[in-house]
Amino acid sequence: MLQIYDDTYFMRQALQEAHRAAEQGEVPVGAVIVSQNRIIARGHNQTELLTDVTAHAEIIALTAAADFLGGKYLPDCTLYVTLEPCVMCAGALAWAQLGRLVYGASDEKRGFMRYGKSMLHPKTKVEFGFQKEESEQLLKAFFKAKR
Amino acid sequence: MLQIYDDTYFMRQALQEAHRAAEQGEVPVGAVIVSQNRIIARGHNQTELLTDVTAHAEIIALTAAADFLGGKYLPDCTLYVTLEPCVMCAGALAWAQLGRLVYGASDEKRGFMRYGKSMLHPKTKVEFGFQKEESEQLLKAFFKAKR
């Protein structure tokens, strides 16, 4: 039986990744990449574990997806991520020619949207606000515990 | 005997890395990271070899430098790169709180400067135009051979 999943389902999977990051003391952001209704890559923030500022959920998922597909470009993929990507990640998604980006909470300080959608590939579709409350709560709880 | 190197010397080292990329059929961009007058990391573009759009010279050097130093931040380091960093790389350099960025040729189409220096960390000093002719020639020869 072919099961068709929807954006809510995939964003829940990204949130699961964010919870994994939180459990490991990392800023709780998670991502999954979907191709043909199937998750082909997962990632969560691992900047502390890897001592690497580039180890964001999106970058890890992007590299894993390209590895899985055997090609650098992801025009037929959707990336679900719990937080608005930063400039670095948006730049990476642009190079990857991502087909569709779905994100949860907004990030007014660090998010790429302050520069506008033109930072992404012109063909990338963007939607946001998916389950943003849970993503925000996770982040708030994390930073509150840090203080 | 303590030997003091200068920007010209380090940019030549970055150019050597760019030549290595060219020899491997990669877009010829090279980078080195210097701490206390010593090269602590090197990188050249490996997007084809690694099938990974994030494998830019700067990202590879950044990750190697953090690994060498055992810390994510590079406030006392200079990154020399033969071409103006793209948005993705500028975002990564911002997260790393890089002390100083020196680049060669400008990249009007893909470079971060069209968004301004504010894309970097506020404390990052920026200089450019170092040996840019050689960097440009390398890139032009590469793209001409591709056509």
XYZ file of C-alpha atoms in Angstrom:
294
model
C 0.000 0.000 0.000
C 1.394 3.344 -1.014
C 1.184 5.799 1.821
C 1.086 9.486 0.986
C 2.506 11.762 3.607
C 1.950 15.488 3.876
C 3.848 18.581 4.991
C 2.624 18.164 8.569
C 4.043 14.656 8.727
C 7.430 15.671 7.343
C 7.674 18.723 9.595
C 7.017 16.433 12.560
C 9.987 14.387 11.421
C 12.115 17.533 11.296
C 10.919 18.366 14.822
C 12.010 14.905 15.950
C 15.470 15.759 14.646
C 15.360 19.039 16.587
C 14.528 17.095 19.754
C 17.571 14.897 19.109
C 19.742 18.010 18.929
C 18.269 19.270 22.227
C 18.993 15.967 23.951
C 22.636 16.361 22.913
C 22.912 19.919 24.190
C 22.869 21.414 20.705
C 20.728 24.346 19.570
C 17.523 22.451 18.713
C 17.074 22.709 14.961
C 16.226 19.739 12.781
C 15.730 19.062 9.090
C 14.663 16.338 6.683
C 14.879 16.226 2.896
C 12.104 14.546 0.944
C 12.149 13.217 -2.597
C 9.113 11.513 -4.124
C 7.272 11.381 -0.808
C 10.198 9.685 0.910
C 12.728 10.988 3.435
C 16.154 10.634 1.855
C 18.194 12.595 4.414
C 18.013 13.819 7.993
C 20.075 16.261 9.975
C 20.173 18.088 13.257
C 22.426 20.798 14.508
C 25.808 19.357 15.599
C 27.990 22.442 15.844
C 29.115 21.592 19.397
C 29.727 17.890 18.841
C 31.727 18.501 15.665
C 33.303 21.817 16.797
C 32.208 23.188 13.459
C 30.082 26.277 12.853
C 29.003 24.858 9.490
C 27.378 21.752 11.012
C 23.840 23.120 10.816
C 20.902 20.733 10.339
C 20.354 21.914 6.753
C 23.998 21.499 5.681
C 24.195 18.008 7.149
C 20.924 16.987 5.459
C 22.004 18.578 2.166
C 25.284 16.695 2.056
C 23.531 13.431 2.963
C 20.859 13.945 0.284
C 23.433 14.633 -2.427
C 25.285 11.535 -1.306
C 22.108 9.456 -1.474
C 21.117 10.768 -4.906
C 24.640 10.704 -6.320
C 24.250 14.262 -7.594
C 24.801 17.751 -6.232
C 21.464 19.264 -7.257
C 18.111 18.861 -5.535
C 15.534 20.458 -7.867
C 12.935 17.771 -7.094
C 13.417 17.777 -3.335
C 11.722 19.545 -0.438
C 13.710 20.512 2.633
C 11.733 20.754 5.881
C 13.507 22.618 8.651
C 12.172 23.725 12.018
C 13.765 27.198 11.911
C 14.254 29.737 9.133
C 17.654 28.992 7.566
C 20.540 31.369 8.211
C 22.414 33.122 5.399
C 25.000 30.339 5.183
C 22.348 27.656 4.812
C 20.284 29.704 2.346
C 23.430 30.120 0.247
C 23.973 26.362 0.320
C 20.338 25.709 -0.668
C 20.781 28.133 -3.572
C 23.830 26.250 -4.855
C 21.865 22.987 -4.525
C 19.007 24.451 -6.603
C 16.547 23.160 -4.026
C 13.023 22.694 -5.368
C 11.049 23.648 -2.268
C 11.814 24.945 1.212
C 9.360 24.570 4.095
C 10.338 26.033 7.437
C 8.721 26.445 10.830
C 9.666 29.343 13.078
C 11.072 32.606 11.778
C 14.488 33.901 12.822
C 14.428 37.663 12.570
C 18.010 38.098 13.728
C 19.857 35.409 11.813
C 17.403 34.250 9.148
C 18.039 34.799 5.430
C 14.640 36.427 4.836
C 15.930 39.819 5.951
C 17.778 39.756 2.618
C 14.739 38.408 0.752
C 13.965 35.279 -1.205
C 16.414 36.275 -3.918
C 19.097 34.685 -1.783
C 17.710 31.285 -2.784
C 17.667 29.788 -6.286
C 15.025 31.540 -8.429
C 13.125 28.255 -8.828
C 12.941 27.414 -5.110
C 9.412 27.653 -3.709
C 9.179 28.785 -0.083
C 6.547 28.192 2.608
C 6.835 28.813 6.325
C 5.049 28.861 9.660
C 4.546 25.083 9.786
C 4.266 23.953 13.428
C 6.237 26.994 14.364
C 4.950 27.057 17.955
C 6.609 23.750 18.806
C 9.835 24.812 17.147
C 9.819 28.117 19.041
C 9.071 26.420 22.356
C 11.976 24.031 21.866
C 14.357 26.909 21.149
C 13.061 29.030 24.041
C 13.390 26.150 26.503
C 16.937 25.500 25.282
C 18.147 29.081 25.643
C 16.348 29.517 28.974
C 18.149 26.457 30.365
C 21.479 27.842 29.087
C 21.166 31.042 31.116
C 65.160 32.009 12.899
C 61.652 33.375 12.986
C 60.454 34.125 9.509
C 57.740 36.710 9.087
C 55.514 36.209 6.099
C 53.230 38.788 4.569
C 49.866 38.943 2.818
C 51.510 38.435 -0.583
C 53.127 35.221 0.603
C 49.911 33.825 2.059
C 47.860 34.777 -0.984
C 50.398 32.935 -3.120
C 49.717 29.880 -0.967
C 45.988 30.288 -1.554
C 46.717 30.537 -5.289
C 48.643 27.283 -5.088
C 45.506 25.703 -3.659
C 43.480 27.160 -6.538
C 45.913 25.574 -9.000
C 45.372 22.248 -7.265
C 41.608 22.598 -7.774
C 42.171 23.395 -11.469
C 44.328 20.311 -11.917
C 41.447 18.231 -10.548
C 38.867 19.781 -12.847
C 37.307 21.839 -10.064
C 36.453 25.542 -10.244
C 39.861 26.987 -9.302
C 39.433 28.665 -5.931
C 41.861 28.164 -3.063
C 42.136 29.293 0.550
C 44.481 29.185 3.516
C 43.868 30.167 7.127
C 46.657 31.788 9.088
C 47.079 32.072 12.834
C 50.114 33.739 14.374
C 51.940 33.930 11.041
C 51.464 30.233 10.388
C 49.192 28.374 7.977
C 46.918 26.176 10.075
C 44.500 25.071 7.348
C 44.254 24.800 3.577
C 41.374 24.150 1.232
C 40.460 24.154 -2.417
C 37.160 23.739 -4.130
C 36.096 20.076 -4.183
C 32.419 20.272 -5.100
C 32.801 17.811 -7.989
C 34.989 15.304 -6.198
C 32.736 15.231 -3.141
C 29.445 15.727 -5.033
C 28.691 18.438 -2.499
C 27.791 22.043 -3.219
C 29.069 23.047 0.224
C 32.638 21.846 -0.439
C 33.997 25.317 -1.208
C 37.617 26.153 -0.409
C 36.603 28.415 2.490
C 34.302 25.861 4.144
C 36.931 23.120 3.912
C 39.611 25.416 5.351
C 37.250 26.657 8.087
C 36.407 23.170 9.253
C 40.090 22.163 9.188
C 41.125 25.267 11.159
C 38.504 24.688 13.848
C 39.663 21.099 14.061
C 43.288 22.197 14.411
C 42.511 24.808 17.074
C 39.978 22.675 18.921
C 37.474 25.516 18.924
C 34.770 26.804 16.618
C 35.771 30.472 16.595
C 38.563 32.111 14.629
C 38.797 35.710 15.926
C 42.600 35.701 15.690
C 42.811 34.160 12.243
C 43.089 35.543 8.721
C 41.500 33.707 5.825
C 43.124 34.261 2.430
C 40.980 33.216 -0.504
C 41.569 33.784 -4.202
C 37.967 34.768 -4.990
C 35.372 36.848 -3.134
C 33.401 34.426 -0.941
C 29.820 33.569 -1.886
C 26.898 34.155 0.461
C 27.148 30.661 1.928
C 30.826 31.083 2.743
C 30.360 34.612 4.106
C 27.645 33.248 6.396
C 30.017 30.543 7.604
C 32.796 33.110 8.212
C 30.317 35.181 10.225
C 29.448 32.239 12.458
C 33.188 31.576 12.908
C 33.738 35.211 13.967
C 36.712 35.381 11.617
C 39.224 38.089 12.506
C 40.284 39.110 9.022
C 39.343 38.237 5.466
C 41.677 38.867 2.534
C 40.458 37.982 -0.932
C 41.753 38.340 -4.468
C 39.328 38.681 -7.371
C 35.809 40.063 -6.998
C 32.739 38.018 -7.893
C 30.006 40.427 -8.882
C 27.455 37.735 -9.583
C 27.870 35.365 -6.652
C 29.983 37.291 -4.152
C 28.627 38.366 -0.754
C 29.637 42.000 -1.216
C 26.468 42.787 -3.156
C 24.795 42.471 0.270
C 27.543 44.450 1.996
C 30.051 43.736 4.721
C 27.276 43.420 7.301
C 26.943 39.814 6.203
C 30.210 39.095 8.032
C 30.817 39.331 11.774
C 31.009 42.994 12.842
C 34.614 42.509 13.979
C 35.880 40.944 10.744
C 38.284 43.195 8.845
C 38.135 42.894 5.062
C 40.730 43.581 2.365
C 40.628 42.579 -1.274
C 42.272 42.834 -4.674
C 45.390 40.875 -3.646
C 46.907 39.223 -6.732
C 43.515 39.325 -8.309
C 44.869 39.166 -11.884
C 46.283 35.685 -11.366
C 43.099 34.498 -9.693
C 40.975 35.918 -12.538
C 43.197 34.373 -15.200
C 42.905 30.965 -13.555
C 39.113 31.214 -13.473
C 38.850 32.514 -17.036
C 41.086 29.739 -18.381
C 39.002 27.168 -16.520
C 35.643 28.357 -17.818
C 36.997 28.862 -21.349
C 38.222 25.255 -21.428
C 34.803 24.089 -20.185
C 32.964 25.626 -23.142
